[in-house]
Short mmCIF file of C-alpha atoms in Angstrom, two decimals:
data_model
loop_
_atom_site.label_atom_id
_atom_site.label_comp_id
_atom_site.label_asym_id
_atom_site.label_seq_id
_atom_site.Cartn_x
_atom_site.Cartn_y
_atom_site.Cartn_z
CA MET A 3 270.63 120.63 4.62
CA ARG A 4 267.73 123.05 4.27
CA ARG A 5 268.75 125.53 6.95
CA GLY A 6 270.79 127.57 4.46
CA PRO A 7 268.03 127.98 1.87
CA LEU A 8 265.49 128.69 4.62
CA LEU A 9 267.78 131.42 5.98
CA VAL A 10 268.07 132.88 2.43
CA THR A 11 264.27 132.93 2.14
CA PHE A 12 263.92 134.61 5.54
CA LEU A 13 266.56 137.25 4.88
CA SER A 14 265.45 138.10 1.34
CA GLY A 15 261.73 138.11 2.21
CA ALA A 16 262.13 140.14 5.40
CA ALA A 17 264.48 142.58 3.66
CA VAL A 18 262.10 143.22 0.75
CA ALA A 19 259.06 143.56 3.05
CA ALA A 20 260.98 146.02 5.31
CA LEU A 21 262.43 148.01 2.43
CA PHE A 22 258.92 148.73 1.12
CA PHE A 23 258.33 150.90 4.20
CA ILE A 24 261.65 152.80 3.96
CA PRO A 25 261.25 155.64 1.41
CA HIS A 26 265.01 156.50 1.43
CA HIS A 27 266.39 156.40 -2.09
CA GLN A 28 269.20 154.00 -1.17
CA ALA A 29 266.76 151.57 0.38
CA GLN A 30 264.64 151.73 -2.74
CA ALA A 31 267.77 151.22 -4.88
CA VAL A 32 268.55 148.01 -2.93
CA ASN A 33 264.93 146.89 -3.32
CA ASN A 34 265.01 147.46 -7.05
CA LYS A 35 268.34 145.61 -7.32
CA LEU A 36 266.91 142.57 -5.52
CA LEU A 37 263.93 142.60 -7.87
CA GLU A 38 266.30 142.80 -10.88
CA TRP A 39 268.11 139.80 -9.57
CA THR A 40 264.87 137.82 -9.44
CA LEU A 41 264.31 138.63 -13.14
CA VAL A 42 267.70 136.97 -13.90
CA VAL A 43 266.82 133.95 -11.81
CA TYR A 44 263.45 133.77 -13.58
CA ALA A 45 265.20 133.84 -16.97
CA PHE A 46 267.34 130.88 -15.91
CA ALA A 47 264.23 129.09 -14.65
CA LEU A 48 262.81 129.44 -18.17
CA ILE A 49 266.05 128.02 -19.60
CA LEU A 50 265.72 125.13 -17.17
CA GLY A 51 262.14 124.58 -18.35
CA SER A 52 263.26 124.55 -21.98
CA MET A 53 266.05 122.06 -21.14
CA SER A 54 263.43 119.86 -19.52
CA LEU A 55 261.25 120.16 -22.63
CA TRP A 56 264.27 119.25 -24.78
CA ASN A 57 265.08 116.18 -22.59
CA SER A 58 261.50 114.94 -22.68
CA HIS A 59 261.17 115.15 -26.48
CA ALA A 60 264.75 113.97 -27.21
CA ARG A 61 264.02 110.81 -25.17
CA LYS A 62 260.90 110.21 -27.26
CA LEU A 63 262.85 110.77 -30.44
CA ASN A 64 265.74 108.47 -29.47
CA ALA A 65 263.35 105.71 -28.45
CA ARG A 66 261.28 106.20 -31.65
CA ALA A 67 258.26 106.29 -29.26
CA GLU A 68 254.73 106.82 -30.50
CA GLY A 69 254.40 110.26 -32.11
CA TRP A 70 258.17 110.83 -32.36
CA PRO A 71 257.92 112.95 -35.57
CA PHE A 72 255.91 115.49 -33.58
CA SER A 73 258.65 115.62 -30.97
CA LEU A 74 261.03 116.42 -33.82
CA VAL A 75 258.78 119.38 -34.77
CA THR A 76 258.97 120.66 -31.17
CA LEU A 77 262.74 120.29 -30.98
CA VAL A 78 263.41 121.93 -34.38
CA SER A 79 261.08 124.86 -33.59
CA LEU A 80 262.56 125.29 -30.10
CA VAL A 81 266.16 125.38 -31.28
CA GLY A 82 265.49 127.24 -34.52
CA ILE A 83 263.50 130.09 -32.99
CA THR A 84 265.79 130.42 -29.95
CA ALA A 85 268.87 130.65 -32.20
CA LEU A 86 267.25 132.98 -34.71
CA GLY A 87 265.88 135.18 -31.90
CA ILE A 88 269.24 135.45 -30.17
CA TRP A 89 271.02 136.15 -33.47
CA LYS A 90 268.62 138.55 -35.17
CA GLY A 91 266.54 139.95 -32.30
CA VAL A 92 262.85 139.64 -31.40
CA GLY A 93 261.42 143.10 -32.19
CA GLU A 94 258.72 144.00 -34.67
CA GLY A 95 260.00 143.39 -38.22
CA SER A 96 262.67 140.90 -37.17
CA PRO A 97 262.48 137.32 -38.56
CA VAL A 98 261.31 136.00 -35.17
CA GLY A 99 258.78 138.84 -34.91
CA ARG A 100 257.34 137.78 -38.26
CA ILE A 101 257.33 134.11 -37.22
CA TYR A 102 255.52 135.14 -34.03
CA ASN A 103 252.79 136.92 -36.00
CA THR A 104 252.50 134.08 -38.50
CA VAL A 105 252.77 131.03 -36.19
CA ASN A 106 252.39 131.84 -32.47
CA SER A 107 249.69 134.49 -32.65
CA PRO A 108 247.22 132.56 -34.93
CA LEU A 109 247.88 129.31 -33.01
CA ALA A 110 247.29 130.92 -29.62
CA SER A 111 244.09 132.73 -30.60
CA THR A 112 242.72 129.63 -32.45
CA MET A 113 243.46 127.43 -29.39
CA PHE A 114 241.53 129.86 -27.18
CA ALA A 115 238.77 130.15 -29.77
CA LEU A 116 238.47 126.35 -29.65
CA LEU A 117 237.56 126.74 -25.99
CA ALA A 118 234.33 128.45 -27.06
CA PHE A 119 233.10 125.03 -28.29
CA VAL A 120 234.43 123.22 -25.21
CA ILE A 121 232.76 125.70 -22.85
CA ALA A 122 229.47 125.62 -24.83
CA SER A 123 229.30 121.78 -24.74
CA ALA A 124 230.29 121.71 -21.02
CA ALA A 125 227.62 124.31 -20.21
CA PHE A 126 225.02 122.44 -22.16
CA ARG A 127 225.70 119.31 -20.08
CA ALA A 128 226.28 120.98 -16.70
CA PHE A 129 223.74 123.84 -16.63
CA ARG A 130 220.58 122.55 -15.09
CA ALA A 131 218.29 124.78 -12.99
CA ARG A 132 218.22 122.25 -10.11
CA SER A 133 218.42 124.78 -7.25
CA VAL A 134 218.04 128.52 -6.58
CA GLU A 135 221.85 128.94 -6.75
CA ALA A 136 222.18 127.06 -10.07
CA THR A 137 219.21 129.00 -11.52
CA LEU A 138 220.84 132.34 -10.49
CA LEU A 139 224.10 131.33 -12.18
CA LEU A 140 222.33 130.20 -15.31
CA ILE A 141 220.13 133.34 -15.64
CA THR A 142 223.09 135.67 -14.98
CA ALA A 143 225.25 133.91 -17.56
CA ILE A 144 222.47 134.05 -20.21
CA VAL A 145 221.73 137.76 -19.47
CA MET A 146 225.45 138.56 -19.67
CA MET A 147 225.90 136.76 -22.99
CA ILE A 148 222.82 138.22 -24.66
CA GLY A 149 223.06 141.70 -23.09
CA ARG A 150 226.49 142.44 -24.52
CA VAL A 151 225.78 141.64 -28.17
CA SER A 152 223.78 143.62 -30.69
CA ILE A 153 220.75 141.32 -30.43
CA GLY A 154 220.37 142.20 -26.72
CA PRO A 155 218.74 145.66 -27.11
CA LEU A 156 216.46 144.23 -29.82
CA ILE A 157 215.08 141.68 -27.34
CA SER A 158 214.66 144.29 -24.57
CA PRO A 159 216.01 147.86 -24.40
CA HIS A 160 216.62 147.30 -20.66
CA LEU A 161 218.95 144.33 -21.22
CA PRO A 162 222.25 146.32 -21.57
CA GLY A 163 221.35 148.29 -18.40
CA VAL A 164 220.64 145.06 -16.48
CA THR A 165 223.98 143.63 -17.68
CA GLU A 166 225.84 146.73 -16.45
CA TRP A 167 223.99 146.58 -13.08
CA LEU A 168 224.86 142.88 -12.64
CA LEU A 169 228.53 143.70 -13.30
CA ASP A 170 228.64 146.84 -11.15
CA VAL A 171 226.67 145.70 -8.12
CA PRO A 172 226.39 141.97 -7.19
CA ASN A 173 229.45 140.98 -9.24
CA LEU A 174 231.51 143.83 -7.72
CA ALA A 175 230.42 142.83 -4.20
CA ALA A 176 231.43 139.20 -4.62
CA LYS A 177 234.70 140.01 -6.46
CA ARG A 178 235.60 142.53 -3.73
CA ALA A 179 235.05 139.93 -1.03
CA ILE A 180 237.06 137.38 -2.99
CA ALA A 181 239.87 139.92 -3.45
CA VAL A 182 239.95 140.57 0.33
CA GLY A 183 240.04 136.78 0.96
CA VAL A 184 242.76 136.22 -1.61
CA GLY A 185 244.75 139.11 -0.15
CA LEU A 186 244.51 137.72 3.40
CA GLY A 187 245.44 134.25 2.14
CA ALA A 188 248.44 135.54 0.19
CA VAL A 189 249.73 137.58 3.08
CA SER A 190 249.42 134.71 5.54
CA THR A 191 251.11 132.30 3.10
CA ALA A 192 253.94 134.75 2.46
CA LEU A 193 254.44 135.14 6.23
CA LYS A 194 254.49 131.37 6.66
CA ILE A 195 257.12 131.08 3.89
CA ILE A 196 259.34 133.83 5.32
CA LEU A 197 259.12 132.36 8.82
CA GLY A 198 259.96 128.84 7.53
CA ILE A 199 256.61 127.29 8.52
CA GLU A 200 255.71 126.52 4.88
CA ARG A 201 258.57 124.62 3.20
CA SER A 202 256.94 122.60 0.45
CA TYR A 203 258.47 124.88 -2.28
CA LEU A 204 261.88 123.42 -1.41
CA GLY A 205 260.72 119.95 -2.49
CA ARG A 206 261.34 116.62 -0.87
CA SER A 207 264.79 115.77 0.45
CA MET B 26 251.23 136.38 -48.80
CA ILE B 27 252.98 133.14 -47.81
CA GLU B 28 252.55 134.22 -44.14
CA THR B 29 248.78 134.40 -44.59
CA TRP B 30 248.73 130.93 -46.10
CA ILE B 31 250.82 129.50 -43.24
CA ALA B 32 248.58 131.22 -40.63
CA ALA B 33 245.47 129.88 -42.38
CA PHE B 34 246.88 126.36 -42.56
CA LEU B 35 247.77 126.39 -38.84
CA THR B 36 244.37 127.82 -37.95
CA LEU B 37 242.65 125.01 -39.89
CA CYS B 38 244.98 122.45 -38.24
CA VAL B 39 243.74 123.56 -34.82
CA PHE B 40 240.11 123.70 -35.87
CA SER B 41 240.45 120.10 -37.17
CA PHE B 42 240.38 119.05 -33.50
CA LEU B 43 236.65 119.70 -33.53
CA TYR B 44 236.29 116.53 -35.61
CA ARG B 45 238.76 114.43 -33.57
CA GLU B 46 242.38 114.41 -32.55
CA ASN B 47 244.45 113.97 -35.68
CA PRO B 48 248.04 114.38 -36.99
CA PHE B 49 247.36 117.92 -38.23
CA TYR B 50 246.28 119.06 -34.78
CA ARG B 51 249.19 117.32 -33.11
CA PHE B 52 251.62 118.96 -35.55
CA ALA B 53 250.17 122.44 -34.74
CA GLU B 54 250.19 121.66 -31.02
CA HIS B 55 253.85 120.60 -30.98
CA LEU B 56 254.90 123.48 -33.22
CA PHE B 57 253.18 125.87 -30.85
CA VAL B 58 254.95 124.44 -27.77
CA GLY B 59 258.38 124.61 -29.41
CA SER B 60 258.01 128.05 -30.97
CA ALA B 61 256.45 129.61 -27.82
CA ALA B 62 259.34 128.25 -25.65
CA GLY B 63 261.92 129.42 -28.21
CA TYR B 64 260.37 132.89 -28.46
CA LEU B 65 260.25 133.19 -24.66
CA LEU B 66 263.95 132.22 -24.38
CA ALA B 67 264.99 134.72 -27.07
CA VAL B 68 262.93 137.47 -25.37
CA GLN B 69 264.56 136.72 -22.01
CA TRP B 70 267.98 136.83 -23.65
CA HIS B 71 267.48 140.28 -25.14
CA ASN B 72 265.31 141.87 -22.43
CA VAL B 73 266.79 140.40 -19.23
CA LEU B 74 270.15 138.69 -19.60
CA ILE B 75 271.80 141.24 -21.96
CA PRO B 76 270.79 144.42 -20.06
CA ASN B 77 271.01 143.00 -16.49
CA VAL B 78 274.02 140.68 -16.75
CA TRP B 79 276.05 140.97 -19.92
CA THR B 80 276.16 144.78 -20.41
CA PRO B 81 276.90 145.72 -16.75
CA LEU B 82 279.60 143.01 -16.59
CA THR B 83 281.39 143.74 -19.88
CA ARG B 84 280.93 147.53 -20.16
CA GLY B 85 280.72 148.65 -16.53
CA GLY B 86 282.77 145.93 -14.87
CA ASP B 87 279.97 145.56 -12.33
CA LEU B 88 280.90 142.35 -10.49
CA VAL B 89 277.74 142.45 -8.31
CA VAL B 90 275.85 140.98 -11.23
CA LEU B 91 277.81 137.79 -10.67
CA ILE B 92 275.48 137.08 -7.74
CA PRO B 93 272.24 136.76 -9.79
CA LEU B 94 274.27 135.04 -12.51
CA ALA B 95 275.48 132.47 -9.97
CA LEU B 96 271.96 132.03 -8.58
CA GLY B 97 270.68 131.50 -12.11
CA LEU B 98 273.35 128.93 -12.96
CA MET B 99 272.64 127.17 -9.66
CA MET B 100 269.00 126.89 -10.80
CA LEU B 101 270.18 124.97 -13.90
CA ALA B 102 271.65 122.27 -11.59
CA ARG B 103 268.06 121.08 -11.08
CA ILE B 104 268.32 119.30 -14.45
CA TRP B 105 270.36 116.56 -12.77
CA SER B 106 268.72 114.75 -9.88
CA LYS B 107 271.76 115.23 -7.67
CA GLY B 108 271.74 119.00 -8.31
CA ALA B 109 268.40 119.54 -6.56
CA GLY B 110 270.16 120.70 -3.41
CA ILE B 111 272.10 123.39 -5.33
CA ALA B 112 269.02 124.62 -7.12
CA ARG B 113 267.23 124.96 -3.78
CA TRP B 114 269.32 128.10 -2.94
CA SER B 115 268.03 129.90 -6.06
CA ILE B 116 264.47 128.85 -5.47
CA ALA B 117 264.76 129.99 -1.84
CA PHE B 118 265.94 133.42 -2.93
CA TYR B 119 263.25 133.81 -5.57
CA VAL B 120 260.42 132.65 -3.29
CA GLY B 121 261.76 134.78 -0.44
CA VAL B 122 261.86 138.00 -2.47
CA TYR B 123 258.35 137.53 -3.88
CA SER B 124 256.96 136.62 -0.44
CA GLY B 125 258.44 139.93 0.79
CA VAL B 126 256.85 141.72 -2.16
CA ALA B 127 253.49 140.00 -1.55
CA ILE B 128 253.05 141.19 2.03
CA PRO B 129 252.86 144.95 1.52
CA GLY B 130 251.62 144.53 -2.11
CA TYR B 131 248.56 142.45 -1.25
CA MET B 132 247.84 144.43 1.93
CA GLN B 133 247.75 147.67 -0.08
CA ALA B 134 246.18 146.60 -3.35
CA GLN B 135 243.82 143.83 -2.30
CA ILE B 136 242.87 144.42 1.31
CA PHE B 137 243.08 148.11 2.21
CA ALA B 138 242.05 149.45 -1.23
CA GLN B 139 238.98 147.24 -1.37
CA LEU B 140 237.91 147.89 2.20
CA ALA B 141 238.52 151.68 1.84
CA ASP B 142 236.28 151.71 -1.25
CA ALA B 143 233.59 149.74 0.57
CA ALA B 144 233.68 152.12 3.55
CA LYS B 145 232.99 155.28 1.48
CA PRO B 146 229.79 157.20 2.42
CA TRP B 147 226.78 156.15 0.34
CA PRO B 148 225.56 158.84 -2.10
CA PRO B 149 221.81 159.74 -2.13
CA GLY B 150 219.29 158.11 -4.47
CA ALA B 151 219.67 154.92 -6.54
CA ALA B 152 223.49 155.06 -6.35
CA GLY B 153 223.18 154.85 -2.57
CA VAL B 154 220.95 151.73 -2.83
CA ASN B 155 223.55 150.13 -5.14
CA ALA B 156 226.37 151.07 -2.74
CA ALA B 157 224.38 149.52 0.14
CA LEU B 158 223.85 146.36 -1.89
CA VAL B 159 227.61 146.16 -2.66
CA PHE B 160 228.33 146.57 1.08
CA ILE B 161 225.80 143.88 2.05
CA GLY B 162 227.27 141.59 -0.66
CA LEU B 163 230.79 142.14 0.65
CA ILE B 164 229.82 141.35 4.27
CA THR B 165 227.70 138.28 3.37
CA VAL B 166 230.29 136.77 0.99
CA LEU B 167 232.96 137.23 3.64
CA ALA B 168 230.53 135.55 6.11
CA TYR B 169 230.29 132.62 3.66
CA PHE B 170 234.11 132.27 3.52
CA PHE B 171 234.38 132.41 7.34
CA PHE B 172 234.55 128.73 8.31
CA SER B 173 235.77 129.13 11.88
CA LEU B 174 232.15 129.20 13.03
CA PRO B 175 229.38 126.85 11.79
CA HIS B 176 227.03 128.42 9.23
CA ARG B 177 224.05 128.57 11.65
CA GLY B 178 221.73 131.34 12.97
CA ILE B 179 222.44 134.89 11.74
CA HIS B 180 225.82 133.81 10.38
CA GLY B 181 224.08 131.03 8.40
CA VAL B 182 221.55 133.53 6.94
CA GLY B 183 224.43 135.85 5.96
CA ALA B 184 226.37 133.01 4.36
CA ARG B 185 223.30 131.91 2.36
CA ILE B 186 222.83 135.46 0.98
CA GLY B 187 226.56 135.46 0.26
CA ILE B 188 226.18 132.32 -1.88
CA TYR B 189 223.56 134.11 -4.00
CA PHE B 190 225.94 137.00 -4.60
CA LEU B 191 228.71 134.53 -5.46
CA MET B 192 226.50 132.65 -7.95
CA VAL B 193 225.62 135.91 -9.73
CA ALA B 194 229.36 136.77 -9.89
CA PHE B 195 230.25 133.33 -11.23
CA GLY B 196 227.49 133.56 -13.83
CA ALA B 197 228.74 136.97 -14.91
CA SER B 198 232.33 135.66 -15.15
CA PHE B 199 231.17 132.66 -17.15
CA GLY B 200 229.17 134.82 -19.58
CA TYR B 201 232.10 137.14 -19.97
CA THR B 202 234.54 134.26 -20.65
CA VAL B 203 232.21 132.68 -23.23
CA MET B 204 231.80 136.03 -25.00
CA ALA B 205 235.58 136.56 -25.03
CA ARG B 206 236.14 133.10 -26.56
CA VAL B 207 233.35 133.65 -29.13
CA SER B 208 234.84 136.98 -30.16
CA LEU B 209 238.23 135.19 -30.68
CA LEU B 210 236.43 132.58 -32.76
CA ILE B 211 234.77 135.31 -34.85
CA SER B 212 238.14 136.97 -35.41
CA ARG B 213 239.67 133.67 -36.63
CA VAL B 214 236.76 133.05 -39.03
CA GLN B 215 237.03 136.65 -40.22
CA PHE B 216 240.75 136.05 -40.85
CA LEU B 217 239.96 132.92 -42.90
CA LEU B 218 237.15 134.50 -44.89
CA ARG B 219 238.58 138.01 -45.35
CA ASP B 220 242.39 137.86 -45.25
CA TRP B 221 242.90 134.41 -46.72
CA LEU B 222 239.96 133.64 -49.05
CA HIS B 223 238.98 137.30 -49.74
CA LEU B 224 235.32 136.40 -49.46
CA LEU B 225 234.61 139.35 -47.15
CA PRO B 226 235.38 143.00 -47.90
CA SER B 227 238.38 144.32 -45.95
#
């Protein structure tokens, strides 16, 4: 049952990996076409996600489950903005563009701003200088936070320089090693997928 | 003007979570989920489906676009439990293409580029000391992530130094994240005080 999809994965993956090394314009055109097709599949995946969201909230609404009026809010906003966006467009100045600036943008930035309080309270509880490693993390975080605001140079004129050095030297070294590790991991996982060793993305039978 | 009032109301709804979870917060949360999903769908319609499927099919008669269209429609079969087998073909294509993209992409951008930069000759003076420290950090952090050998002897010493580099990097990332969130918080408070209540000069 899964041989067909596994063959599709192998052929598409091997083709795209091979086409990268062929500079001929026709090979690049085929590569671009395959990538365009994935965009279409991705768009349908988003539609599938929205259908799943619809099902989940419609079930709550039908059953008059706890919090059903909020499910109604989700359903109305989902259908309303999708229909308005398809009808009138989504660019700057369009009705959906204005709704985005009025609703989505403030909500998204306030949700992320809320994380400032969550992170602060988590740090207050978790940050204890129990070992050399924890102390290093704590000191670096404090120096980074103070060194990049206007009070930093008032405490010490060297603080901004120390902050820059922390970012450019030890931070760069660790991030570079992490990038190399992530790269090796991604390449090996991709190879396992193309060769059919890793199959979990196809789900259970 | 009405838009400023709506944005201010929604901002206060989200901030009300600082007290406790309440109906105002849940309203804002559910509105956000619905409107974000709706906006994404509309954007995909105009930026992907119209130019890549509808226009080539209706204006150019390009029947090749029926292939991605069929793959996309097969993806929708996943909504029924019996359609999982059909959707698997689309998922297989999508995962296959991006695995193929990942191999040369990660090799070039993550592995070769980083190693080439690390292998550059060290300049004289303080910059050379910093370059040497970056090189030592790279080798020791990689030693820490190498689990095929036990962290003992010279490998253990390298791995221990690597942990120190990692802790400094995590501290820097944490500090950066906190500052980014705090600047967002400041911008929301500025919006409330300046744009909505006009208590601050614009």
